[in-house]
GROMACS .gro file of C-alpha atoms in nm:
model
  245
    1ARG     CA    1  -1.908   0.644  -1.718
    2THR     CA    2  -1.807   0.696  -1.361
    3VAL     CA    3  -1.849   1.062  -1.375
    4GLU     CA    4  -2.179   1.029  -1.522
    5LEU     CA    5  -2.306   0.798  -1.277
    6LEU     CA    6  -2.176   1.029  -0.987
    7PHE     CA    7  -2.334   1.330  -1.117
    8GLU     CA    8  -2.639   1.186  -1.284
    9LYS     CA    9  -2.753   0.908  -1.041
   10PHE     CA   10  -2.612   1.036  -0.704
   11GLN     CA   11  -2.625   1.409  -0.777
   12VAL     CA   12  -2.288   1.497  -0.638
   13ASP     CA   13  -2.215   1.869  -0.651
   14ARG     CA   14  -1.841   1.829  -0.750
   15LEU     CA   15  -1.583   1.564  -0.758
   16TYR     CA   16  -1.209   1.489  -0.812
   17PHE     CA   17  -1.020   1.153  -0.852
   18THR     CA   18  -0.658   1.077  -0.703
   19PRO     CA   19  -0.475   0.749  -0.678
   20SER     CA   20  -0.502   0.571  -0.312
   21THR     CA   21  -0.118   0.571  -0.341
   22SER     CA   22  -0.124   0.962  -0.347
   23GLY     CA   23  -0.375   0.954  -0.082
   24ALA     CA   24  -0.149   0.743   0.155
   25LEU     CA   25   0.152   0.960   0.083
   26TYR     CA   26  -0.057   1.259   0.176
   27SER     CA   27  -0.141   1.137   0.510
   28SER     CA   28   0.222   1.067   0.596
   29GLY     CA   29   0.268   1.431   0.551
   30ARG     CA   30   0.471   1.366   0.193
   31THR     CA   31   0.392   1.478  -0.160
   32THR     CA   32   0.708   1.286  -0.286
   33GLY     CA   33   0.782   0.922  -0.198
   34CYS     CA   34   0.744   0.565  -0.298
   35VAL     CA   35   0.423   0.410  -0.149
   36LEU     CA   36   0.375   0.011  -0.099
   37GLU     CA   37   0.002  -0.036  -0.086
   38THR     CA   38  -0.162  -0.396  -0.021
   39GLY     CA   39  -0.536  -0.467  -0.086
   40HIS     CA   40  -0.749  -0.760  -0.072
   41GLY     CA   41  -0.617  -0.921  -0.403
   42ILE     CA   42  -0.345  -0.721  -0.533
   43THR     CA   43  -0.014  -0.529  -0.413
   44HIS     CA   44   0.118  -0.245  -0.582
   45VAL     CA   45   0.455   0.005  -0.547
   46ALA     CA   46   0.408   0.359  -0.687
   47PRO     CA   47   0.650   0.633  -0.685
   48VAL     CA   48   0.500   0.969  -0.665
   49TYR     CA   49   0.668   1.287  -0.729
   50GLU     CA   50   0.542   1.630  -0.601
   51GLY     CA   51   0.180   1.466  -0.599
   52LEU     CA   52   0.213   1.303  -0.954
   53THR     CA   53   0.222   0.933  -0.973
   54LEU     CA   54   0.486   0.813  -1.232
   55PRO     CA   55   0.288   0.582  -1.425
   56ALA     CA   56   0.589   0.427  -1.593
   57ALA     CA   57   0.756   0.327  -1.258
   58VAL     CA   58   0.444   0.143  -1.101
   59ARG     CA   59   0.486  -0.188  -1.024
   60ARG     CA   60   0.184  -0.466  -0.945
   61LEU     CA   61   0.190  -0.813  -0.773
   62CYS     CA   62  -0.101  -1.040  -0.756
   63LEU     CA   63  -0.039  -1.093  -0.391
   64GLY     CA   64  -0.277  -0.979  -0.111
   65GLY     CA   65  -0.474  -1.016   0.228
   66GLN     CA   66  -0.710  -1.300   0.083
   67ASP     CA   67  -0.400  -1.482  -0.020
   68LEU     CA   68  -0.235  -1.501   0.326
   69THR     CA   69  -0.565  -1.573   0.463
   70VAL     CA   70  -0.603  -1.896   0.271
   71TYR     CA   71  -0.236  -1.936   0.368
   72THR     CA   72  -0.313  -1.919   0.737
   73GLU     CA   73  -0.593  -2.160   0.721
   74GLN     CA   74  -0.394  -2.416   0.530
   75LEU     CA   75  -0.099  -2.391   0.768
   76LEU     CA   76  -0.388  -2.429   1.069
   77ASN     CA   77  -0.506  -2.721   0.916
   78ALA     CA   78  -0.168  -2.892   0.813
   79SER     CA   79  -0.011  -2.866   1.166
   80GLY     CA   80  -0.351  -2.948   1.349
   81GLN     CA   81  -0.347  -2.612   1.546
   82LYS     CA   82  -0.665  -2.447   1.615
   83SER     CA   83  -0.748  -2.100   1.741
   84ASP     CA   84  -1.096  -1.927   1.784
   85THR     CA   85  -0.969  -1.637   1.614
   86PRO     CA   86  -1.070  -1.632   1.249
   87PRO     CA   87  -0.786  -1.669   0.992
   88TRP     CA   88  -0.865  -1.333   0.818
   89LYS     CA   89  -0.813  -1.181   1.161
   90LEU     CA   90  -0.560  -1.412   1.283
   91LYS     CA   91  -0.294  -1.318   1.035
   92GLU     CA   92  -0.305  -0.964   1.189
   93GLU     CA   93  -0.173  -1.110   1.505
   94PHE     CA   94   0.136  -1.228   1.348
   95GLN     CA   95   0.467  -1.091   1.358
   96VAL     CA   96   0.735  -1.046   1.062
   97GLU     CA   97   1.055  -1.189   1.177
   98GLN     CA   98   1.386  -1.098   1.074
   99SER     CA   99   1.452  -1.445   0.898
  100ALA     CA  100   1.253  -1.741   0.843
  101THR     CA  101   1.228  -1.873   1.179
  102ALA     CA  102   0.961  -2.039   1.366
  103VAL     CA  103   0.834  -1.826   1.668
  104PRO     CA  104   0.520  -1.873   1.874
  105THR     CA  105   0.259  -1.635   1.853
  106PHE     CA  106   0.027  -1.570   2.161
  107LEU     CA  107  -0.332  -1.485   2.052
  108PRO     CA  108  -0.603  -1.270   2.248
  109ASP     CA  109  -0.801  -1.591   2.269
  110GLY     CA  110  -0.524  -1.763   2.492
  111SER     CA  111  -0.412  -2.024   2.222
  112VAL     CA  112  -0.043  -2.014   2.107
  113ILE     CA  113   0.041  -2.136   1.772
  114ASP     CA  114   0.383  -2.116   1.587
  115ILE     CA  115   0.283  -2.069   1.224
  116GLY     CA  116   0.289  -1.689   1.253
  117SER     CA  117   0.640  -1.630   1.087
  118GLN     CA  118   0.565  -1.845   0.804
  119VAL     CA  119   0.276  -1.653   0.717
  120GLY     CA  120   0.462  -1.323   0.745
  121GLU     CA  121   0.732  -1.456   0.520
  122ALA     CA  122   0.518  -1.515   0.228
  123TRP     CA  123   0.515  -1.128   0.157
  124PHE     CA  124   0.894  -1.171   0.104
  125ASP     CA  125   0.850  -1.502  -0.109
  126PRO     CA  126   0.528  -1.554  -0.284
  127SER     CA  127   0.613  -1.904  -0.389
  128ARG     CA  128   0.479  -2.022  -0.025
  129VAL     CA  129   0.116  -1.932  -0.142
  130GLY     CA  130   0.151  -2.089  -0.464
  131LEU     CA  131   0.254  -1.776  -0.675
  132GLN     CA  132   0.489  -1.897  -0.954
  133VAL     CA  133   0.682  -1.577  -0.928
  134ASN     CA  134   1.040  -1.501  -0.785
  135MET     CA  135   0.958  -1.153  -0.659
  136GLY     CA  136   0.863  -1.054  -0.320
  137LEU     CA  137   0.786  -0.707  -0.203
  138GLN     CA  138   1.138  -0.622  -0.161
  139TYR     CA  139   1.199  -0.684  -0.553
  140LEU     CA  140   0.906  -0.508  -0.627
  141MET     CA  141   1.009  -0.207  -0.469
  142GLU     CA  142   1.364  -0.223  -0.598
  143GLY     CA  143   1.210  -0.237  -0.957
  144ALA     CA  144   1.001   0.080  -0.868
  145LEU     CA  145   1.304   0.256  -0.739
  146LEU     CA  146   1.527   0.153  -1.027
  147SER     CA  147   1.270   0.296  -1.291
  148ALA     CA  148   1.367   0.652  -1.128
  149MET     CA  149   1.760   0.564  -1.125
  150PRO     CA  150   1.853   0.774  -1.446
  151GLU     CA  151   1.745   1.102  -1.228
  152ARG     CA  152   1.971   1.004  -0.920
  153ARG     CA  153   1.829   1.269  -0.701
  154LEU     CA  154   1.477   1.137  -0.742
  155TYR     CA  155   1.605   0.784  -0.670
  156LEU     CA  156   1.736   0.891  -0.327
  157GLU     CA  157   1.476   1.087  -0.246
  158LEU     CA  158   1.217   0.802  -0.319
  159ALA     CA  159   1.447   0.567  -0.122
  160GLU     CA  160   1.440   0.797   0.170
  161ASN     CA  161   1.050   0.835   0.170
  162ILE     CA  162   0.920   0.479   0.137
  163VAL     CA  163   0.562   0.470   0.297
  164THR     CA  164   0.373   0.139   0.358
  165SER     CA  165   0.000   0.141   0.356
  166GLY     CA  166  -0.251  -0.144   0.384
  167GLY     CA  167  -0.278  -0.494   0.572
  168PRO     CA  168   0.104  -0.600   0.598
  169SER     CA  169   0.195  -0.303   0.765
  170THR     CA  170  -0.015  -0.389   1.058
  171MET     CA  171   0.222  -0.692   1.123
  172SER     CA  172   0.462  -0.633   1.389
  173GLY     CA  173   0.811  -0.623   1.238
  174PHE     CA  174   0.695  -0.576   0.875
  175ASN     CA  175   0.852  -0.227   0.824
  176THR     CA  176   1.176  -0.301   1.018
  177ARG     CA  177   1.221  -0.640   0.766
  178LEU     CA  178   1.111  -0.466   0.439
  179LYS     CA  179   1.366  -0.193   0.507
  180SER     CA  180   1.643  -0.453   0.577
  181GLU     CA  181   1.541  -0.638   0.297
  182ILE     CA  182   1.527  -0.335   0.029
  183GLN     CA  183   1.874  -0.200   0.180
  184GLN     CA  184   2.059  -0.528   0.077
  185LEU     CA  185   1.941  -0.477  -0.272
  186VAL     CA  186   2.022  -0.096  -0.365
  187ASP     CA  187   2.365   0.039  -0.381
  188ILE     CA  188   2.570   0.098  -0.084
  189ASP     CA  189   2.511   0.487  -0.096
  190THR     CA  190   2.169   0.484  -0.090
  191ARG     CA  191   1.991   0.536   0.261
  192VAL     CA  192   1.647   0.334   0.306
  193LYS     CA  193   1.384   0.497   0.535
  194LEU     CA  194   1.045   0.378   0.587
  195ALA     CA  195   0.735   0.561   0.719
  196HIS     CA  196   0.451   0.377   0.899
  197LEU     CA  197   0.126   0.550   0.918
  198ALA     CA  198   0.063   0.621   1.278
  199PRO     CA  199  -0.277   0.532   1.387
  200ASP     CA  200  -0.329   0.843   1.611
  201ARG     CA  201  -0.289   1.062   1.292
  202THR     CA  202  -0.507   0.891   1.044
  203GLY     CA  203  -0.708   0.639   1.209
  204GLY     CA  204  -0.471   0.341   1.094
  205VAL     CA  205  -0.291   0.224   0.769
  206GLN     CA  206  -0.592   0.083   0.639
  207VAL     CA  207  -0.743   0.398   0.592
  208GLY     CA  208  -0.449   0.629   0.506
  209ALA     CA  209  -0.577   0.685   0.147
  210TRP     CA  210  -0.899   0.815   0.262
  211CYS     CA  211  -0.754   1.029   0.535
  212GLY     CA  212  -0.499   1.168   0.269
  213ALA     CA  213  -0.784   1.255   0.004
  214ALA     CA  214  -0.955   1.440   0.298
  215ILE     CA  215  -0.642   1.641   0.350
  216LEU     CA  216  -0.610   1.719   0.004
  217GLY     CA  217  -0.960   1.827  -0.006
  218SER     CA  218  -0.930   2.060   0.250
  219LEU     CA  219  -0.641   2.271   0.127
  220SER     CA  220  -0.760   2.609  -0.010
  221ALA     CA  221  -0.496   2.547  -0.320
  222PHE     CA  222  -0.728   2.264  -0.410
  223GLN     CA  223  -1.039   2.413  -0.431
  224GLU     CA  224  -0.996   2.537  -0.793
  225LEU     CA  225  -0.922   2.171  -0.915
  226TRP     CA  226  -1.279   2.025  -0.847
  227LEU     CA  227  -1.475   1.913  -1.146
  228THR     CA  228  -1.835   2.076  -1.072
  229LYS     CA  229  -2.153   1.954  -1.201
  230GLN     CA  230  -2.202   2.288  -1.368
  231SER     CA  231  -1.901   2.211  -1.577
  232TYR     CA  232  -2.007   1.883  -1.649
  233GLU     CA  233  -2.367   1.987  -1.773
  234GLU     CA  234  -2.195   2.235  -2.006
  235THR     CA  235  -1.928   2.036  -2.168
  236GLY     CA  236  -2.062   1.667  -2.110
  237ALA     CA  237  -1.895   1.379  -1.996
  238SER     CA  238  -1.576   1.430  -2.180
  239VAL     CA  239  -1.489   1.682  -1.915
  240GLY     CA  240  -1.439   1.377  -1.676
  241SER     CA  241  -1.091   1.351  -1.771
  242SER     CA  242  -0.983   1.673  -1.611
  243ALA     CA  243  -1.090   1.522  -1.264
  244PHE     CA  244  -0.818   1.262  -1.274
  245TYR     CA  245  -0.511   1.360  -1.102
   0.00000   0.00000   0.00000
């Protein structure tokens, strides 16, 4: 249906679909790695090998930016603290601590609040926002990595090429804390390395997937993979499956 809509209504000349996790990985300069991507309402971890997502290893958690926005507002109301910065923007100013400690946050509007560390902690303990699961982002990543355990070389390569994309990676200290949490879960011989999508290269972690897709589309070797409107008109909507990576 999507292919039909794009060709028939929007009259695009050619198209191709690639997972946002693969796009984020490309924008970091990699084709193999384990991508943690957080959106508005869901977070998922996807191992990618040579550009191909490994579907059986993908892990998902219904925790996203909207949950932390609501949690931020609840904490502000409960503590009686106020800020001119709206909750959805406020959470981006918080720092993720290396332990669940209360640290004051100095905001651009001049206010000082001490709920920041509690908000960041929700990524590692979702029960704080009311989710009935005992699985923070560190366990989500561990599960994805363990799915590749039968192939030891792949497991090690994924662990050394973890890429974070989306909201939480904008919080200061997030990658450091996540690396520490994952390192405690994997075996002693596994080296965990995280890559942060640099704003000067990709325009920021929130558009990393878009920039990665642009990089993919600019490659000369990619041009033969496009699904063209001519092919669609000759074969019909069934040809659409060839446009999915």
